[in-house]
Amino acid sequence: MNGSSLRINPHSPRNSFLLNGSWELSPSSSDRKPETFLHRVPVPGVVDCAYPPYAWKDSRFHWYRTGVQIDGDLPSVAFLRIGQSQFGTDVWVNGEHVGSNISCYTSQEYRVRPLLQSSGKSNEIVIRVGVKENLPNTSAVGKDQEKQIYTPGIWGDVWL
């Protein structure tokens, strides 16, 4: 698992860390986290940017994964913020499901502080996105008649 090391500034009232970069990616039609992640994708970046490329239209889900190491004492509150992702998003931190959201064009925030580990331990962040057909009719995804292909992915910045 790739990852980055983040250093908490104890004198700052707010620490914000941009988690953009190269994440691992795995397609799946199962709602269970894959064992292997054989592709890489830029974040922000939709699944057709994956390397090596794969037949992304054949999968119901696309699992993004990265690792984060936090150096220093954890703050009392911590959120994971996803700028935009589509279609249908679920988030896990260190194997625990944090939440889900069906928004495609607005940011999402998840409270993750209880699940984070500090002191140089690795934190696994997994974000699963679905495909447009998985969304309920109540979703505001839209019906653009000019658009023929709806590509899933994380297309906004990701912050901790």
PDB file of C-alpha atoms in Angstrom, residues 3-93:
ATOM      1  CA  GLY A   3       1.067   6.257   1.472  1.00  0.00           C
ATOM      2  CA  SER A   4       2.362   9.472   2.859  1.00  0.00           C
ATOM      3  CA  SER A   5       3.634  10.681   6.202  1.00  0.00           C
ATOM      4  CA  LEU A   6       1.847  13.614   7.807  1.00  0.00           C
ATOM      5  CA  ARG A   7       3.300  15.698  10.617  1.00  0.00           C
ATOM      6  CA  ILE A   8       0.845  17.315  13.023  1.00  0.00           C
ATOM      7  CA  ASN A   9       1.755  20.879  14.019  1.00  0.00           C
ATOM      8  CA  PRO A  10       0.694  21.104  17.688  1.00  0.00           C
ATOM      9  CA  HIS A  11       0.759  24.917  17.547  1.00  0.00           C
ATOM     10  CA  SER A  12      -1.681  25.188  14.659  1.00  0.00           C
ATOM     11  CA  PRO A  13      -5.420  25.435  15.359  1.00  0.00           C
ATOM     12  CA  ARG A  14      -6.047  23.426  12.186  1.00  0.00           C
ATOM     13  CA  ASN A  15      -3.948  20.907  10.286  1.00  0.00           C
ATOM     14  CA  SER A  16      -5.114  20.107   6.748  1.00  0.00           C
ATOM     15  CA  PHE A  17      -3.397  17.480   4.645  1.00  0.00           C
ATOM     16  CA  LEU A  18      -4.041  17.035   0.940  1.00  0.00           C
ATOM     17  CA  LEU A  19      -4.114  13.300   0.149  1.00  0.00           C
ATOM     18  CA  ASN A  20      -4.095  13.723  -3.636  1.00  0.00           C
ATOM     19  CA  GLY A  21      -1.615  11.670  -5.600  1.00  0.00           C
ATOM     20  CA  SER A  22      -1.272   8.145  -6.881  1.00  0.00           C
ATOM     21  CA  TRP A  23      -3.691   5.738  -5.140  1.00  0.00           C
ATOM     22  CA  GLU A  24      -4.112   2.004  -5.594  1.00  0.00           C
ATOM     23  CA  LEU A  25      -7.251   0.874  -7.434  1.00  0.00           C
ATOM     24  CA  SER A  26      -9.126  -2.389  -7.818  1.00  0.00           C
ATOM     25  CA  PRO A  27     -12.260  -3.109  -9.849  1.00  0.00           C
ATOM     26  CA  SER A  28     -14.838  -5.500  -8.426  1.00  0.00           C
ATOM     27  CA  SER A  29     -18.428  -6.567  -8.811  1.00  0.00           C
ATOM     28  CA  SER A  30     -18.506  -7.696  -5.182  1.00  0.00           C
ATOM     29  CA  ASP A  31     -19.334  -5.352  -2.326  1.00  0.00           C
ATOM     30  CA  ARG A  32     -16.394  -6.835  -0.354  1.00  0.00           C
ATOM     31  CA  LYS A  33     -13.011  -5.141  -0.345  1.00  0.00           C
ATOM     32  CA  PRO A  34     -10.638  -6.835  -2.802  1.00  0.00           C
ATOM     33  CA  GLU A  35      -7.545  -8.648  -1.550  1.00  0.00           C
ATOM     34  CA  THR A  36      -5.286  -7.181  -4.238  1.00  0.00           C
ATOM     35  CA  PHE A  37      -4.989  -3.753  -5.823  1.00  0.00           C
ATOM     36  CA  LEU A  38      -3.249  -4.161  -9.182  1.00  0.00           C
ATOM     37  CA  HIS A  39      -3.896  -0.725 -10.687  1.00  0.00           C
ATOM     38  CA  ARG A  40      -2.935   2.851  -9.845  1.00  0.00           C
ATOM     39  CA  VAL A  41      -4.965   5.969 -10.437  1.00  0.00           C
ATOM     40  CA  PRO A  42      -4.358   9.668  -9.812  1.00  0.00           C
ATOM     41  CA  VAL A  43      -6.595  11.331  -7.228  1.00  0.00           C
ATOM     42  CA  PRO A  44      -8.352  13.388  -8.342  1.00  0.00           C
ATOM     43  CA  GLY A  45      -8.967  11.123 -11.299  1.00  0.00           C
ATOM     44  CA  VAL A  46     -11.698   8.889 -12.645  1.00  0.00           C
ATOM     45  CA  VAL A  47     -11.209   5.188 -13.298  1.00  0.00           C
ATOM     46  CA  ASP A  48     -10.437   5.497 -17.002  1.00  0.00           C
ATOM     47  CA  CYS A  49      -7.148   7.145 -15.892  1.00  0.00           C
ATOM     48  CA  ALA A  50      -6.019   3.878 -14.252  1.00  0.00           C
ATOM     49  CA  TYR A  51      -2.709   2.238 -15.077  1.00  0.00           C
ATOM     50  CA  PRO A  52      -2.623  -0.375 -16.281  1.00  0.00           C
ATOM     51  CA  PRO A  53      -5.968   0.266 -17.939  1.00  0.00           C
ATOM     52  CA  TYR A  54      -8.817  -2.176 -17.381  1.00  0.00           C
ATOM     53  CA  ALA A  55     -12.353  -2.735 -18.684  1.00  0.00           C
ATOM     54  CA  TRP A  56     -13.912  -0.493 -16.044  1.00  0.00           C
ATOM     55  CA  LYS A  57     -17.399  -0.703 -17.557  1.00  0.00           C
ATOM     56  CA  ASP A  58     -17.510  -4.394 -16.568  1.00  0.00           C
ATOM     57  CA  SER A  59     -17.325  -3.660 -12.804  1.00  0.00           C
ATOM     58  CA  ARG A  60     -20.015  -2.514 -10.375  1.00  0.00           C
ATOM     59  CA  PHE A  61     -17.497  -1.025  -7.936  1.00  0.00           C
ATOM     60  CA  HIS A  62     -14.082   0.633  -8.017  1.00  0.00           C
ATOM     61  CA  TRP A  63     -12.014   0.567  -4.834  1.00  0.00           C
ATOM     62  CA  TYR A  64      -9.444   3.329  -4.197  1.00  0.00           C
ATOM     63  CA  ARG A  65      -6.844   2.772  -1.443  1.00  0.00           C
ATOM     64  CA  THR A  66      -4.033   4.756   0.128  1.00  0.00           C
ATOM     65  CA  GLY A  67      -2.057   4.761   3.358  1.00  0.00           C
ATOM     66  CA  VAL A  68      -1.382   7.646   5.715  1.00  0.00           C
ATOM     67  CA  GLN A  69       1.078   7.763   8.583  1.00  0.00           C
ATOM     68  CA  ILE A  70       0.460  10.482  11.168  1.00  0.00           C
ATOM     69  CA  ASP A  71       3.410  11.710  13.207  1.00  0.00           C
ATOM     70  CA  GLY A  72       2.593  13.490  16.452  1.00  0.00           C
ATOM     71  CA  ASP A  73      -0.400  13.570  18.727  1.00  0.00           C
ATOM     72  CA  LEU A  74      -3.762  13.283  17.042  1.00  0.00           C
ATOM     73  CA  PRO A  75      -6.143  16.225  17.310  1.00  0.00           C
ATOM     74  CA  SER A  76      -9.406  15.798  19.192  1.00  0.00           C
ATOM     75  CA  VAL A  77     -11.383  16.024  15.929  1.00  0.00           C
ATOM     76  CA  ALA A  78     -10.482  14.741  12.460  1.00  0.00           C
ATOM     77  CA  PHE A  79     -12.444  14.534   9.226  1.00  0.00           C
ATOM     78  CA  LEU A  80     -11.852  12.961   5.844  1.00  0.00           C
ATOM     79  CA  ARG A  81     -13.223  15.281   3.146  1.00  0.00           C
ATOM     80  CA  ILE A  82     -13.848  14.139  -0.428  1.00  0.00           C
ATOM     81  CA  GLY A  83     -14.350  17.038  -2.824  1.00  0.00           C
ATOM     82  CA  GLN A  84     -16.405  15.091  -5.365  1.00  0.00           C
ATOM     83  CA  SER A  85     -16.846  11.450  -6.224  1.00  0.00           C
ATOM     84  CA  GLN A  86     -19.343   9.500  -8.232  1.00  0.00           C
ATOM     85  CA  PHE A  87     -21.382   7.295  -8.223  1.00  0.00           C
ATOM     86  CA  GLY A  88     -22.258   6.345  -4.667  1.00  0.00           C
ATOM     87  CA  THR A  89     -19.380   6.519  -2.198  1.00  0.00           C
ATOM     88  CA  ASP A  90     -18.493   4.344   0.799  1.00  0.00           C
ATOM     89  CA  VAL A  91     -15.513   5.020   3.067  1.00  0.00           C
ATOM     90  CA  TRP A  92     -13.478   2.768   5.374  1.00  0.00           C
ATOM     91  CA  VAL A  93     -10.607   3.753   7.672  1.00  0.00           C
TER      92      VAL A  93
END
